[in-house]
Amino acid sequence: MVALTATRYGKDNIRLLKVERHPSNPKLQYVYEFTIRVMLEGDFDIAYTEADNAPIVTTDSMKNTTYILAKKNPVSPPELFASILGTHFVTTYSHVHKSFVHIVQHRWTRYSVDGKPHEHSFIRDGNEVRIVDAEVEESGKITISAGISDLLVLKSTGSAFYGYVQDKYTTLPETRDRIMSTSVDATWNYDSFENLDAVRNSLGALESGYQSAREITLSTFATHDSASVQATLYLMGKRIIEVNKSVNNVSYSLPNKHYFDIDLSWFEGLKNTGADAQVFAPQSNPNGLITASISRTD
Ligand code: AZA
């Protein structure tokens, strides 16, 4: 005997770019580029167990719906668009009980020409992306998590690492001054929203939630006199929760991108290690991977 115990299906990698024009100055334009995944849960079992396609909302229709709702609605902040899209599926189809919308927003940052922000020209300033996940229930309740991925940062000093376990397996030298680099993946969760209107009433908080989490991540990375990736990670998460009252949980995944000293003493006694190190060898792998979640407890 077997049983179907869980199903979820949808369209992945729906790519779209939307141009929005300023209401009173159509030459001033805004662009938003997304890669979107829409997944549905509901009464779809017979499609799997009896080869009966009657309940299937095609994944092609999900793609079409995504384009149409992007045309008819604001797509920024992405937390709002994810909620609009997810709400559409649970309100349009009575057999859809839950929808899951995942949005990856790619960077297009307005750039300046002759010192003035240009009206319609943008630059991809890095591979960093903004992430949103919205889970929408048929009651209307919306649970949103947001995040940042692939935010690559490096500091050339202000990081030490010593005092760790020393045993017969240890070869890593202690250091009071090292390069620290990571590609930040951060996710934070908001209190759930009763419905789409509640999301619409919180747009400022959602946008500032993203901006402040990014700003805290960058400033803490730069200014913290770091004892380890672990200690810097914890401080970032703690500060985000302290600043943002509607955020209850922050998770980070921080690969440790190592840059090793190169001993050049074999060449005419050239000093290039410890305090004299200037030329480093970037390492691709293996790499450390430091993860943690920090939660509000009060
Ligand atoms: N944390 C660090 O910050 N650096 C390291 C570690 C670690 O756990 N292990 N090796 N180097």
Short mmCIF file of C-alpha atoms and ligand atoms in Angstrom, two decimals:
data_model
loop_
_atom_site.label_atom_id
_atom_site.label_comp_id
_atom_site.label_asym_id
_atom_site.label_seq_id
_atom_site.Cartn_x
_atom_site.Cartn_y
_atom_site.Cartn_z
CA MET A 1 0.00 0.00 0.00
CA VAL A 2 1.12 3.52 -0.67
CA ALA A 3 -0.47 6.87 0.05
CA LEU A 4 0.00 10.32 -1.37
CA THR A 5 0.97 12.35 1.66
CA ALA A 6 1.77 15.81 0.34
CA THR A 7 1.64 17.72 -2.93
CA ARG A 8 2.68 21.14 -4.09
CA TYR A 9 3.14 22.30 -7.67
CA GLY A 10 3.55 25.47 -9.64
CA LYS A 11 5.67 27.52 -12.01
CA ASP A 12 9.29 28.28 -11.30
CA ASN A 13 11.62 30.83 -12.89
CA ILE A 14 8.95 33.21 -14.18
CA ARG A 15 11.05 36.15 -15.28
CA LEU A 16 9.61 39.63 -15.68
CA LEU A 17 10.67 43.22 -15.78
CA LYS A 18 8.21 46.02 -15.08
CA VAL A 19 8.67 49.68 -15.96
CA GLU A 20 6.66 52.07 -13.79
CA ARG A 21 6.36 55.72 -14.78
CA HIS A 22 6.11 58.57 -12.29
CA PRO A 23 2.44 59.73 -12.31
CA SER A 24 3.27 63.40 -12.92
CA ASN A 25 6.50 62.95 -14.88
CA PRO A 26 6.37 59.92 -17.21
CA LYS A 27 10.01 60.47 -18.20
CA LEU A 28 11.01 59.54 -14.65
CA GLN A 29 10.89 55.76 -14.70
CA TYR A 30 11.43 52.89 -12.26
CA VAL A 31 12.36 49.34 -13.19
CA TYR A 32 11.83 46.13 -11.26
CA GLU A 33 13.20 42.79 -12.46
CA PHE A 34 12.00 39.62 -10.76
CA THR A 35 12.39 35.87 -10.99
CA ILE A 36 9.28 34.34 -9.43
CA ARG A 37 8.13 30.93 -8.23
CA VAL A 38 4.43 30.27 -7.59
CA MET A 39 3.42 27.02 -5.86
CA LEU A 40 -0.03 25.81 -4.86
CA GLU A 41 -1.39 23.35 -2.32
CA GLY A 42 -4.99 22.15 -2.39
CA ASP A 43 -7.32 19.42 -3.57
CA PHE A 44 -5.15 18.10 -6.35
CA ASP A 45 -4.76 14.49 -5.23
CA ILE A 46 -6.75 12.94 -8.10
CA ALA A 47 -4.36 14.49 -10.59
CA TYR A 48 -1.63 12.36 -9.04
CA THR A 49 -3.52 9.21 -8.07
CA GLU A 50 -6.19 8.92 -10.78
CA ALA A 51 -4.57 10.77 -13.67
CA ASP A 52 -7.53 13.17 -13.57
CA ASN A 53 -6.47 16.65 -14.61
CA ALA A 54 -9.78 18.32 -13.73
CA PRO A 55 -8.49 20.26 -10.72
CA ILE A 56 -5.24 21.38 -12.31
CA VAL A 57 -4.72 25.11 -12.74
CA THR A 58 -1.97 24.88 -15.32
CA THR A 59 1.43 26.18 -14.51
CA ASP A 60 1.22 28.06 -17.81
CA SER A 61 -1.83 29.92 -16.45
CA MET A 62 0.16 30.74 -13.31
CA LYS A 63 2.77 32.38 -15.52
CA ASN A 64 0.08 34.31 -17.43
CA THR A 65 -1.56 35.37 -14.17
CA THR A 66 1.77 36.63 -12.87
CA TYR A 67 2.24 38.87 -15.93
CA ILE A 68 -1.34 40.17 -15.80
CA LEU A 69 -1.25 40.97 -12.07
CA ALA A 70 2.13 42.67 -12.54
CA LYS A 71 0.57 44.86 -15.23
CA LYS A 72 -2.49 45.72 -13.12
CA ASN A 73 -0.81 46.24 -9.72
CA PRO A 74 2.23 47.87 -8.17
CA VAL A 75 5.09 45.38 -7.95
CA SER A 76 7.04 47.31 -5.32
CA PRO A 77 7.78 46.49 -2.60
CA PRO A 78 8.06 42.84 -3.66
CA GLU A 79 6.43 41.81 -0.35
CA LEU A 80 3.24 43.47 -1.64
CA PHE A 81 3.34 41.88 -5.07
CA ALA A 82 4.03 38.43 -3.58
CA SER A 83 0.97 38.91 -1.33
CA ILE A 84 -1.24 40.10 -4.22
CA LEU A 85 -0.22 37.15 -6.38
CA GLY A 86 -0.60 34.59 -3.61
CA THR A 87 -3.99 35.98 -2.56
CA HIS A 88 -5.24 35.76 -6.15
CA PHE A 89 -4.86 31.97 -6.24
CA VAL A 90 -6.55 31.23 -2.91
CA THR A 91 -9.45 33.59 -3.66
CA THR A 92 -9.97 32.60 -7.31
CA TYR A 93 -9.94 28.79 -6.93
CA SER A 94 -11.92 27.29 -4.04
CA HIS A 95 -9.86 24.08 -4.13
CA VAL A 96 -6.58 25.98 -3.65
CA HIS A 97 -5.91 26.08 0.09
CA LYS A 98 -2.48 27.65 0.22
CA SER A 99 -0.15 29.47 -2.12
CA PHE A 100 3.58 30.08 -1.87
CA VAL A 101 5.18 32.90 -3.79
CA HIS A 102 8.95 33.29 -3.92
CA ILE A 103 10.36 36.44 -5.52
CA VAL A 104 13.99 37.17 -6.30
CA GLN A 105 14.46 40.86 -7.13
CA HIS A 106 17.54 41.62 -9.22
CA ARG A 107 19.36 44.89 -8.72
CA TRP A 108 18.85 47.77 -11.10
CA THR A 109 20.16 50.90 -9.37
CA ARG A 110 19.57 54.30 -10.96
CA TYR A 111 22.89 55.91 -11.86
CA SER A 112 23.99 59.51 -12.26
CA VAL A 113 25.08 61.31 -15.40
CA ASP A 114 26.89 64.65 -14.96
CA GLY A 115 26.18 64.37 -11.23
CA LYS A 116 22.38 64.02 -11.72
CA PRO A 117 20.35 60.81 -11.18
CA HIS A 118 19.34 59.73 -14.66
CA GLU A 119 15.62 59.39 -15.37
CA HIS A 120 15.68 56.01 -17.06
CA SER A 121 19.17 54.44 -16.81
CA PHE A 122 20.18 51.82 -14.29
CA ILE A 123 23.22 49.76 -13.40
CA ARG A 124 23.52 46.19 -12.12
CA ASP A 125 25.73 47.06 -9.15
CA GLY A 126 26.46 43.56 -7.93
CA ASN A 127 24.88 40.11 -7.90
CA GLU A 128 23.13 40.73 -4.60
CA VAL A 129 19.41 39.99 -4.72
CA ARG A 130 16.43 40.83 -2.53
CA ILE A 131 14.28 37.82 -1.62
CA VAL A 132 10.63 37.61 -0.55
CA ASP A 133 8.55 34.59 0.40
CA ALA A 134 4.83 34.92 1.00
CA GLU A 135 2.62 32.08 2.21
CA VAL A 136 -1.06 32.84 1.72
CA GLU A 137 -3.83 30.79 3.37
CA GLU A 138 -7.45 30.61 2.24
CA SER A 139 -8.46 32.53 5.37
CA GLY A 140 -6.50 35.43 3.83
CA LYS A 141 -3.69 35.20 6.38
CA ILE A 142 -0.29 36.05 4.90
CA THR A 143 3.08 35.07 6.34
CA ILE A 144 6.03 36.93 4.89
CA SER A 145 9.73 36.37 5.15
CA ALA A 146 12.26 38.54 3.41
CA GLY A 147 15.94 38.46 2.84
CA ILE A 148 19.13 39.24 1.05
CA SER A 149 21.28 36.79 -0.87
CA ASP A 150 24.74 36.96 -2.45
CA LEU A 151 25.76 40.25 -0.82
CA LEU A 152 29.55 39.94 -1.17
CA VAL A 153 31.58 41.93 1.37
CA LEU A 154 35.22 42.09 2.44
CA LYS A 155 37.13 43.99 5.10
CA SER A 156 40.91 44.12 4.96
CA THR A 157 41.41 44.48 8.73
CA GLY A 158 39.33 44.62 11.93
CA SER A 159 39.00 40.85 12.20
CA ALA A 160 40.87 38.44 14.48
CA PHE A 161 40.56 34.73 15.17
CA TYR A 162 42.26 33.10 18.16
CA GLY A 163 41.52 31.16 21.33
CA TYR A 164 39.96 28.16 19.57
CA VAL A 165 40.54 24.46 20.31
CA GLN A 166 44.21 23.53 19.97
CA ASP A 167 44.74 19.79 19.63
CA LYS A 168 46.64 17.35 17.46
CA TYR A 169 44.36 18.18 14.49
CA THR A 170 44.99 21.94 14.62
CA THR A 171 47.32 23.63 12.15
CA LEU A 172 45.51 26.99 11.67
CA PRO A 173 47.66 29.81 13.06
CA GLU A 174 45.97 32.25 15.42
CA THR A 175 45.66 35.77 14.04
CA ARG A 176 44.92 39.21 15.52
CA ASP A 177 44.47 40.79 12.10
CA ARG A 178 43.05 39.06 9.06
CA ILE A 179 40.95 39.69 6.00
CA MET A 180 37.29 38.84 6.54
CA SER A 181 34.98 38.22 3.62
CA THR A 182 31.61 36.59 3.14
CA SER A 183 28.65 36.41 0.82
CA VAL A 184 25.71 37.29 3.05
CA ASP A 185 22.52 35.27 2.97
CA ALA A 186 20.06 36.69 5.49
CA THR A 187 16.38 35.93 6.08
CA TRP A 188 13.99 37.54 8.53
CA ASN A 189 10.35 36.83 9.38
CA TYR A 190 7.58 39.33 10.03
CA ASP A 191 4.57 38.87 12.30
CA SER A 192 1.86 37.38 10.12
CA PHE A 193 -0.69 39.66 8.41
CA GLU A 194 -4.42 39.09 8.74
CA ASN A 195 -5.02 39.71 5.04
CA LEU A 196 -3.86 41.65 1.98
CA ASP A 197 -5.16 44.95 3.36
CA ALA A 198 -2.97 44.49 6.42
CA VAL A 199 0.02 44.07 4.09
CA ARG A 200 -1.03 47.21 2.16
CA ASN A 201 -1.11 49.11 5.47
CA SER A 202 2.43 48.01 6.32
CA LEU A 203 4.31 48.89 3.15
CA GLY A 204 6.51 51.45 4.92
CA ALA A 205 7.49 48.93 7.59
CA LEU A 206 8.22 46.23 5.00
CA GLU A 207 10.40 48.52 2.89
CA SER A 208 12.24 49.94 5.90
CA GLY A 209 12.58 46.38 7.25
CA TYR A 210 14.59 45.51 4.16
CA GLN A 211 16.57 48.76 4.06
CA SER A 212 17.46 48.64 7.75
CA ALA A 213 18.41 44.93 7.71
CA ARG A 214 20.74 45.60 4.77
CA GLU A 215 22.17 48.72 6.37
CA ILE A 216 22.73 46.98 9.74
CA THR A 217 24.36 44.01 8.00
CA LEU A 218 26.79 46.27 6.12
CA SER A 219 27.58 48.66 8.97
CA THR A 220 28.05 45.88 11.54
CA PHE A 221 30.31 43.98 9.19
CA ALA A 222 32.43 47.10 8.68
CA THR A 223 32.61 48.44 12.23
CA HIS A 224 32.54 45.38 14.48
CA ASP A 225 35.97 44.51 15.85
CA SER A 226 35.37 40.89 14.96
CA ALA A 227 36.50 37.95 17.09
CA SER A 228 34.96 35.50 14.60
CA VAL A 229 32.34 35.24 11.88
CA GLN A 230 30.11 33.73 14.57
CA ALA A 231 30.36 36.81 16.82
CA THR A 232 29.75 39.26 13.96
CA LEU A 233 26.78 37.25 12.72
CA TYR A 234 25.15 37.28 16.15
CA LEU A 235 25.58 41.04 16.49
CA MET A 236 23.99 41.67 13.09
CA GLY A 237 20.94 39.58 13.94
CA LYS A 238 20.60 41.07 17.42
CA ARG A 239 20.68 44.61 16.05
CA ILE A 240 18.07 43.88 13.37
CA ILE A 241 15.66 42.48 15.97
CA GLU A 242 16.30 45.40 18.34
CA VAL A 243 15.62 48.00 15.62
CA ASN A 244 12.69 46.34 13.88
CA LYS A 245 9.80 45.62 16.23
CA SER A 246 7.87 43.49 13.74
CA VAL A 247 10.82 41.17 13.08
CA ASN A 248 11.00 38.20 15.44
CA ASN A 249 13.61 36.03 13.87
CA VAL A 250 16.70 36.53 11.71
CA SER A 251 18.80 33.78 10.15
CA TYR A 252 22.18 34.20 8.51
CA SER A 253 24.27 31.88 6.42
CA LEU A 254 27.81 33.24 6.06
CA PRO A 255 30.46 31.38 4.08
CA ASN A 256 33.92 32.31 5.31
CA LYS A 257 35.81 33.38 2.19
CA HIS A 258 39.40 32.79 3.16
CA TYR A 259 42.38 34.83 1.99
CA PHE A 260 45.65 33.23 3.05
CA ASP A 261 49.00 34.91 3.70
CA ILE A 262 51.69 33.94 1.17
CA ASP A 263 55.12 33.30 2.65
CA LEU A 264 57.59 35.01 0.26
CA SER A 265 60.58 34.84 2.62
CA TRP A 266 62.26 32.39 0.23
CA PHE A 267 62.73 35.39 -2.12
CA GLU A 268 65.43 37.65 -0.74
CA GLY A 269 63.81 37.43 2.71
CA LEU A 270 60.70 39.34 1.52
CA LYS A 271 58.32 39.84 4.47
CA ASN A 272 54.68 39.08 3.56
CA THR A 273 53.14 37.29 6.55
CA GLY A 274 51.38 38.44 9.74
CA ALA A 275 51.57 42.25 10.12
CA ASP A 276 53.62 42.47 6.88
CA ALA A 277 51.08 40.61 4.73
CA GLN A 278 49.91 42.56 1.68
CA VAL A 279 49.66 39.99 -1.07
CA PHE A 280 47.15 37.24 -0.28
CA ALA A 281 45.96 34.08 -2.03
CA PRO A 282 42.14 34.00 -2.34
CA GLN A 283 40.83 30.49 -1.59
CA SER A 284 37.84 29.04 -3.38
CA ASN A 285 37.31 25.88 -1.34
CA PRO A 286 36.99 24.34 1.09
CA ASN A 287 35.42 27.21 3.02
CA GLY A 288 33.92 27.67 6.45
CA LEU A 289 30.14 28.07 6.62
CA ILE A 290 28.71 29.80 9.67
CA THR A 291 24.94 29.80 10.22
CA ALA A 292 22.65 30.83 13.05
CA SER A 293 19.16 32.07 13.83
CA ILE A 294 18.53 34.82 16.35
CA SER A 295 15.02 35.15 17.77
CA ARG A 296 13.12 37.59 19.94
CA THR A 297 12.35 35.97 23.28
CA ASP A 298 10.27 38.66 25.02
N1 AZA B 1 35.13 31.08 12.59
C1 AZA B 1 35.88 32.05 12.03
O1 AZA B 1 35.53 33.23 12.10
N2 AZA B 1 37.02 31.73 11.37
C2 AZA B 1 37.41 30.44 11.31
C3 AZA B 1 36.65 29.42 11.87
C4 AZA B 1 35.44 29.76 12.54
O2 AZA B 1 34.71 28.91 13.07
N3 AZA B 1 37.29 28.25 11.64
N4 AZA B 1 38.40 28.53 10.95
N5 AZA B 1 38.49 29.86 10.74
#
